[in-house]
CSV table of C-alpha atoms in Angstrom, one decimal:
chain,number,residue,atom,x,y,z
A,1,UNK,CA,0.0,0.0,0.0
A,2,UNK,CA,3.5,2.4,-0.1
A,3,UNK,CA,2.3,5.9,-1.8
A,4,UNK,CA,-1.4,4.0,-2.6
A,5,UNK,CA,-3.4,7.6,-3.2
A,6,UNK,CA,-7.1,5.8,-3.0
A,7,UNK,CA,-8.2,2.6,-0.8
A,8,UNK,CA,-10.5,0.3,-1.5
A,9,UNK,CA,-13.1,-0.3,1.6
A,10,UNK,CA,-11.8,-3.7,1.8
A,11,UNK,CA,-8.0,-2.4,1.7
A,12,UNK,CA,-8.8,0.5,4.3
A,13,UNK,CA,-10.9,-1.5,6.6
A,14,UNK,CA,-7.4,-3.8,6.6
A,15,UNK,CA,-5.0,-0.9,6.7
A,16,UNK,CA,-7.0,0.8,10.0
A,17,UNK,CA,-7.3,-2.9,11.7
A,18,UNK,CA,-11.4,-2.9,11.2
A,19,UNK,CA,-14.0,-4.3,9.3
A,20,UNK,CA,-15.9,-3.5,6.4
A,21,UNK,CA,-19.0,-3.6,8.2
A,22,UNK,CA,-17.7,-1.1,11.0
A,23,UNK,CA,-16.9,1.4,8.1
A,24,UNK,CA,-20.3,0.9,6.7
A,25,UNK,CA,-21.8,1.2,9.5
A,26,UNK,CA,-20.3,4.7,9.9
A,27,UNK,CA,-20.3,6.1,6.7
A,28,UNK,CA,-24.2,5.5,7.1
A,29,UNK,CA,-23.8,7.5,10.5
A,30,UNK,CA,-22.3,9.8,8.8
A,31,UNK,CA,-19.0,10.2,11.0
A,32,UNK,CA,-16.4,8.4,8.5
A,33,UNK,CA,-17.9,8.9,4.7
A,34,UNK,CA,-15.4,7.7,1.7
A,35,UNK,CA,-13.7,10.4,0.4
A,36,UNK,CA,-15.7,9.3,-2.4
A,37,UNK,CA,-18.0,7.0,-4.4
A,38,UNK,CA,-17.6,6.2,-8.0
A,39,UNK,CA,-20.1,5.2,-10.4
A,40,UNK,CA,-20.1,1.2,-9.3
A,41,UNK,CA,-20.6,2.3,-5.9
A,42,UNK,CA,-17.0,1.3,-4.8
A,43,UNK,CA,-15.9,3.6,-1.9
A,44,UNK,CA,-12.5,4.8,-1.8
A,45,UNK,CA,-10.6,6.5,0.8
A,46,UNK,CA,-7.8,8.2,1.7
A,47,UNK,CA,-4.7,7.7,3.7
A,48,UNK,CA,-5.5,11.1,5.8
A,49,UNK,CA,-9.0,9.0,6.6
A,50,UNK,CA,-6.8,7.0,8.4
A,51,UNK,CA,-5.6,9.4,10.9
A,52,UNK,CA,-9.6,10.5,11.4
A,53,UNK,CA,-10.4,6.8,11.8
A,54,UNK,CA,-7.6,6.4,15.0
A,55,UNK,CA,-9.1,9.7,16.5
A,56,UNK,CA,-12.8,8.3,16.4
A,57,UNK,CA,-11.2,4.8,17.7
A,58,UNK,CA,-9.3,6.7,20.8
A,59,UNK,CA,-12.8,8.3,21.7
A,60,UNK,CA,-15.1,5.8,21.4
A,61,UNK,CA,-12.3,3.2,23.2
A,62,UNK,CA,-12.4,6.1,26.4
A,63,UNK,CA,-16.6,6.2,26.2
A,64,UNK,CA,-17.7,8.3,24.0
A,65,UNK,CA,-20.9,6.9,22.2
A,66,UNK,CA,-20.7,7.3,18.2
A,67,UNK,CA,-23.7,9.9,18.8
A,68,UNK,CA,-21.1,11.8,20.8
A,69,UNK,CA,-18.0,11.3,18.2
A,70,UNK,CA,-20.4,12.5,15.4
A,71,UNK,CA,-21.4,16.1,17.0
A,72,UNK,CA,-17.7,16.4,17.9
A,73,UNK,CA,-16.3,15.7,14.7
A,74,UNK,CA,-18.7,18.3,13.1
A,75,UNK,CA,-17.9,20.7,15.2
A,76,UNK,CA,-14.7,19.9,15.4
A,77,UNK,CA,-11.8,22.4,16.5
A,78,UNK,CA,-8.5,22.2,18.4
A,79,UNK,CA,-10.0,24.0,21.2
A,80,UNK,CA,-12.7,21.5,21.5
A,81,UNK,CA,-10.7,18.7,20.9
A,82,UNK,CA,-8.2,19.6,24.1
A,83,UNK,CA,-11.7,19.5,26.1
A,84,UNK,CA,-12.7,16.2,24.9
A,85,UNK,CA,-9.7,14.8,25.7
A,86,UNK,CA,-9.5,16.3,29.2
A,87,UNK,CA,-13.0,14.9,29.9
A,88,UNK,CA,-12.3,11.3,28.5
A,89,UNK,CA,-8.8,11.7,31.3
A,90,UNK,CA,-11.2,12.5,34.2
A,91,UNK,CA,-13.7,9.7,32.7
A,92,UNK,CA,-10.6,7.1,32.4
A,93,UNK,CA,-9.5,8.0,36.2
A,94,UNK,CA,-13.0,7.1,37.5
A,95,UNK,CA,-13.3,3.9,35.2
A,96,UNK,CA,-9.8,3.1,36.7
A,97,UNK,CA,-10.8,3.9,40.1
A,98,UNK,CA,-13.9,1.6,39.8
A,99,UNK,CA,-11.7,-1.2,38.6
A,100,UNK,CA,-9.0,-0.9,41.2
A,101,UNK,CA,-12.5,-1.5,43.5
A,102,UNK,CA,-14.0,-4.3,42.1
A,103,UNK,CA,-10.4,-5.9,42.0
A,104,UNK,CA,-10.0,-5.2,45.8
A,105,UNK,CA,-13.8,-6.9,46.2
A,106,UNK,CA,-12.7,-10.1,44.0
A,107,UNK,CA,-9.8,-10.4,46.1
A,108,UNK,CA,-11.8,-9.8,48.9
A,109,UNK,CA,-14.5,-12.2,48.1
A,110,UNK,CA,-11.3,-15.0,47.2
A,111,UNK,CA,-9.8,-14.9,50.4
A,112,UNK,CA,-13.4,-15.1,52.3
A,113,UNK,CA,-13.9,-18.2,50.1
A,114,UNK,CA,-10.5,-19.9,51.0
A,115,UNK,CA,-11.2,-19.2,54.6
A,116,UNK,CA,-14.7,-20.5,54.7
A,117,UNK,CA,-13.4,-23.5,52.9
A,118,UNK,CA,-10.2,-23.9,55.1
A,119,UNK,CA,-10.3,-23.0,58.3
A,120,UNK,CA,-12.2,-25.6,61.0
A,121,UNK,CA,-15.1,-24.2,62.6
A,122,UNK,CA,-16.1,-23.3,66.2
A,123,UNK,CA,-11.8,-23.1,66.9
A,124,UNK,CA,-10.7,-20.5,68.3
A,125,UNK,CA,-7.1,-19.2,66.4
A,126,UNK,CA,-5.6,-15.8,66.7
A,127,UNK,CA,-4.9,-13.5,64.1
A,128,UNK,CA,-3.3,-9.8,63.9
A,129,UNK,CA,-5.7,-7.3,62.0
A,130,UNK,CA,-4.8,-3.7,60.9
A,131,UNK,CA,-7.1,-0.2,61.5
A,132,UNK,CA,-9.7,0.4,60.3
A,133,UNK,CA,-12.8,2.9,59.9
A,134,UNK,CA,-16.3,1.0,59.0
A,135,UNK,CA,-19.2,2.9,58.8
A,136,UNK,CA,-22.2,1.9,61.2
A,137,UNK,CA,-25.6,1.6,60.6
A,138,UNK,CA,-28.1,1.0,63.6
A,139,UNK,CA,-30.4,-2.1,64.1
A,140,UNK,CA,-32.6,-3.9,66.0
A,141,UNK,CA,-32.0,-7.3,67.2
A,142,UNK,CA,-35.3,-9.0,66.0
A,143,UNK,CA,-34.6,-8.2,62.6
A,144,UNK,CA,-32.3,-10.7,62.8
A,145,UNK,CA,-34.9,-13.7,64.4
A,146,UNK,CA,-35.9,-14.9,60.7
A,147,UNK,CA,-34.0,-15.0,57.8
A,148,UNK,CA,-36.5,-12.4,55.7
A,149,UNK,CA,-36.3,-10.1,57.8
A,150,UNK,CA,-32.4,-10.6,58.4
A,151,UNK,CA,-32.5,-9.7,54.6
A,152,UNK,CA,-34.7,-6.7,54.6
A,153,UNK,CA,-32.3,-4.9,57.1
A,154,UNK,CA,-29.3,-5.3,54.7
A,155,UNK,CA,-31.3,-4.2,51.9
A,156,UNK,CA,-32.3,-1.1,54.2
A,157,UNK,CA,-28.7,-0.5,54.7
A,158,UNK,CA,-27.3,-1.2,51.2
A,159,UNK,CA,-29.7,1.8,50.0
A,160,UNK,CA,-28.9,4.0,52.8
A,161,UNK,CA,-25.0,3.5,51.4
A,162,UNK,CA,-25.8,4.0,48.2
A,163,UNK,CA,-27.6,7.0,49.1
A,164,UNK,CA,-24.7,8.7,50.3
A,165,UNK,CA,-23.7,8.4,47.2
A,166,UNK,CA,-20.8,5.4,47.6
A,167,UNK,CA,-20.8,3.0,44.7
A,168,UNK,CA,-18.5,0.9,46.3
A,169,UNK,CA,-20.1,-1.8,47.5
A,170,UNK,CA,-17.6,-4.3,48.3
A,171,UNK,CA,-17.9,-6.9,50.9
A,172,UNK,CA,-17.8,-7.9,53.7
A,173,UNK,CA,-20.7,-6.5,55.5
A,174,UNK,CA,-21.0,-7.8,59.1
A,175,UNK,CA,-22.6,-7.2,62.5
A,176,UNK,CA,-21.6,-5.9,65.8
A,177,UNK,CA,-22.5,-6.6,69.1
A,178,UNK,CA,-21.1,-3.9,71.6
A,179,UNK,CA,-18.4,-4.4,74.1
A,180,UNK,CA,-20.7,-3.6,76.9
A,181,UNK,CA,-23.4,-6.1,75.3
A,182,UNK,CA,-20.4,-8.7,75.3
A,183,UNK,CA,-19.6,-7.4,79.2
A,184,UNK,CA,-23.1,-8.4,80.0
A,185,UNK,CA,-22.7,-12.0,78.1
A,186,UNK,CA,-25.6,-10.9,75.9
A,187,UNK,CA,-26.1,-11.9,72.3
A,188,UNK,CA,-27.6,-8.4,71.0
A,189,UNK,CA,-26.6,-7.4,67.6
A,190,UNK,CA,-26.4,-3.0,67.4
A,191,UNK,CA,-25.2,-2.6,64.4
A,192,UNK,CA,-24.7,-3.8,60.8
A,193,UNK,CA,-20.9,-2.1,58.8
A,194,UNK,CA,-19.1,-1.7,56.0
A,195,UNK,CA,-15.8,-1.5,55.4
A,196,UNK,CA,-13.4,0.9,53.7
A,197,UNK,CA,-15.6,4.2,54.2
A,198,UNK,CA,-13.8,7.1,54.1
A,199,UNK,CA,-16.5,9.8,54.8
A,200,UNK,CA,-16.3,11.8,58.0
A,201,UNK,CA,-19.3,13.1,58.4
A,202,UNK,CA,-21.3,10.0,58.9
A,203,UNK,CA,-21.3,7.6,62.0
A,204,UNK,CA,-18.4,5.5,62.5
A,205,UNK,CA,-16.0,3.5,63.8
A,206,UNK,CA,-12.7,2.4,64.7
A,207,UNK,CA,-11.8,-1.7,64.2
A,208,UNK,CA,-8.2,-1.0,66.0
A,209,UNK,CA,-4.8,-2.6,65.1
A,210,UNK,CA,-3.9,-5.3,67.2
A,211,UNK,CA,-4.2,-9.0,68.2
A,212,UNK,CA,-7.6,-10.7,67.9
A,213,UNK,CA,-8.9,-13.7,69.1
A,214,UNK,CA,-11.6,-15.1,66.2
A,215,UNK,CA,-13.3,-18.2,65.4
A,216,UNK,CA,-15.2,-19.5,62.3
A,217,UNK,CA,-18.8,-20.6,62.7
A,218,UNK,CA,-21.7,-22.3,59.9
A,219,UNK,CA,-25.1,-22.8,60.6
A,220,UNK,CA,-28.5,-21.3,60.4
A,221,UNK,CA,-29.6,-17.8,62.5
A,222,UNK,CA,-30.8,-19.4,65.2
A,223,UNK,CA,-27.2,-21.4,65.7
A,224,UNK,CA,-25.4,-18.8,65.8
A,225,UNK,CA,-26.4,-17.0,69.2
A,226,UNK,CA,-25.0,-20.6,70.8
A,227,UNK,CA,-21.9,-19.9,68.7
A,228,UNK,CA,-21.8,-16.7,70.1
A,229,UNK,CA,-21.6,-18.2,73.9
A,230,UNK,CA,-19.7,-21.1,73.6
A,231,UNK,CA,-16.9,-18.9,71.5
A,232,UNK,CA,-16.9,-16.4,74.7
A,233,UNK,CA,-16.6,-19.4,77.1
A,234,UNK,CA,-13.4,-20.0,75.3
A,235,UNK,CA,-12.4,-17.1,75.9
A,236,UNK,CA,-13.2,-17.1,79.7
A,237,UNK,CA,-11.5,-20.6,79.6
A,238,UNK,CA,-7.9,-19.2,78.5
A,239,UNK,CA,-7.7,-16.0,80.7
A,240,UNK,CA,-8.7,-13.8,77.2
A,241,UNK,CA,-9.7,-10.3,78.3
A,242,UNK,CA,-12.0,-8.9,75.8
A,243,UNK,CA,-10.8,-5.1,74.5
A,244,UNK,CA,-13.2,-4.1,71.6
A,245,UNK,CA,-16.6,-4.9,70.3
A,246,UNK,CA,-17.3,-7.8,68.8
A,247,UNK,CA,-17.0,-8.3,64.9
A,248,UNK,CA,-18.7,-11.0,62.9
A,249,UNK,CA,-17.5,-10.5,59.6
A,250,UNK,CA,-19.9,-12.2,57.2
A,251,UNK,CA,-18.1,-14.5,55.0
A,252,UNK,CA,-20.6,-13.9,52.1
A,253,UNK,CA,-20.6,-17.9,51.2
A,254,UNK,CA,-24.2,-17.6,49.5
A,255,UNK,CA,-21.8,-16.0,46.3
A,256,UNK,CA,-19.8,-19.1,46.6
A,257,UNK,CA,-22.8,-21.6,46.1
A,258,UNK,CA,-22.9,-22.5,49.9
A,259,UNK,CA,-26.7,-23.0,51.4
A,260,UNK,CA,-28.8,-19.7,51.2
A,261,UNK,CA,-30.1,-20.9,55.1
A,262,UNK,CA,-26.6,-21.5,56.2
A,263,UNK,CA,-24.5,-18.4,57.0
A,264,UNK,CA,-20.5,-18.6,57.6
A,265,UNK,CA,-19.8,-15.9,60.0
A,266,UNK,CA,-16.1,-14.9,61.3
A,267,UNK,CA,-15.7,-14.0,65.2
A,268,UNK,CA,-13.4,-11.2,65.9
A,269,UNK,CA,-12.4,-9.7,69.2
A,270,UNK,CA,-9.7,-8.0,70.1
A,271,UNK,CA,-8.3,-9.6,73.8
A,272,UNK,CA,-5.5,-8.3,75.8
């Protein structure tokens, strides 16, 4: 194709890596028309098509919708082209962003699966666990008797999070039953969290760093209040001195195929 003046549809769609279909398709759009038609109806175009072609390829690969690339490209100016791009940078930094997040929940979600499929249950075993801030959200024990009300409550707080305006919804969500509640050797849930909120104008609070004393337990709703006292009775049994709230980290095994009545929930305590 060395100094070819004219292409052939077939011989551009192959010099700009497309299809012959793609370039019909916007020809009839009207965004990339042949530089022109001859009497047979063969469409020819030009090399300089070629750099248009790339431009409409770098906006459409960064969002733009063909609608979008058409009313730039006929109003097209330097000027205007400098703004584009500038909005398709801020446009790439959230798509990155959201990536990087649903990477971190995939992760997240792979190393709740390998524990809920490794680790025995109702044994205690110690781990150490960085800060961090989860945001709380207030609720009352009995929603927690019966699994459809259990699942009304998170839906309540999944669309007070997204109402905030987070989109991150990464796991895990769990409960938390107060230090004082765990004092008093009642099984009272306060609250339901989320992790990695960054907000400071909202409730929350502090998971702190240091050594926590956890255990793994499966079984239905009403199981897990009995997991709840025999894993403090362990506790008792080894001199363990609780220093925090409790945490039961939801190990989300209903995404992994597990029993939708069976819930794997993680312990977690912090214990001088």
């Amino acid at each position: 194709m060395k100094n070819k003046k004219y292409f052939k549809i077939n011989e551009f769609a192959k010099l700009c890596h497309t299809t012959k279909d793609t370039l019909l398709h916007y020809d009839k759009m009207k965004i990339l028309t042949p530089y022109y038609t001859a009497e047979n109806n063969y469409r020819y175009y030009t090399i300089k098509q070629f750099f248009e072609y790339t431009l409409i390829s770098i906006l459409k690969e960064t969002g733009s919708t063909l609608h979008e690339i058409k009313d730039f490209l006929t109003n097209y100016s330097s000027a205007q082209l400098i703004d584009t791009l500038n909005e398709r940078i801020e446009y790439l930094k959230k798509e990155q962003q959201k990536i990087a997040e649903r990477i971190s929940m995939f992760s997240t979600l792979t190393t709740l699966a390998n524990q809920a499929l490794t680790i025995e249950y109702d044994k205690l075993f110690f781990e150490e666990r960085e800060k961090e801030t989860i945001y709380l959200f207030p609720v009352a024990m009995e929603n927690f008797i019966q699994l459809n009300t259990c699942a009304a409550c998170y839906s309540e707080f999944l669309a007070k999070y997204l109402k905030e305006g987070w989109n991150d919804t990464a796991p895990p969500y769990g409960l938390i039953i107060t230090k004082q509640n765990v004092i008093k050797n009642a099984f009272k849930i306060n609250y339901l969290f989320s992790r990695n909120i960054e907000k400071v104008h909202i409730k929350t609070r502090i998971i702190k760093k240091g050594y926590y004393a956890c255990c793994l337990h499966k079984g239905t709703i009403d199981s897990h209040e009995q997991a709840y006292y025999t894993f403090l009775h362990s506790l008792k049994d080894q001199n363990l001195i609780p220093q925090s709230d409790l945490f039961l980290f939801d190990q989300m095994n209903y995404l992994i195929g597990d029993n939708n009545d069976i819930f794997i929930i993680k312990y977690a305590i912090k214990i001088s």
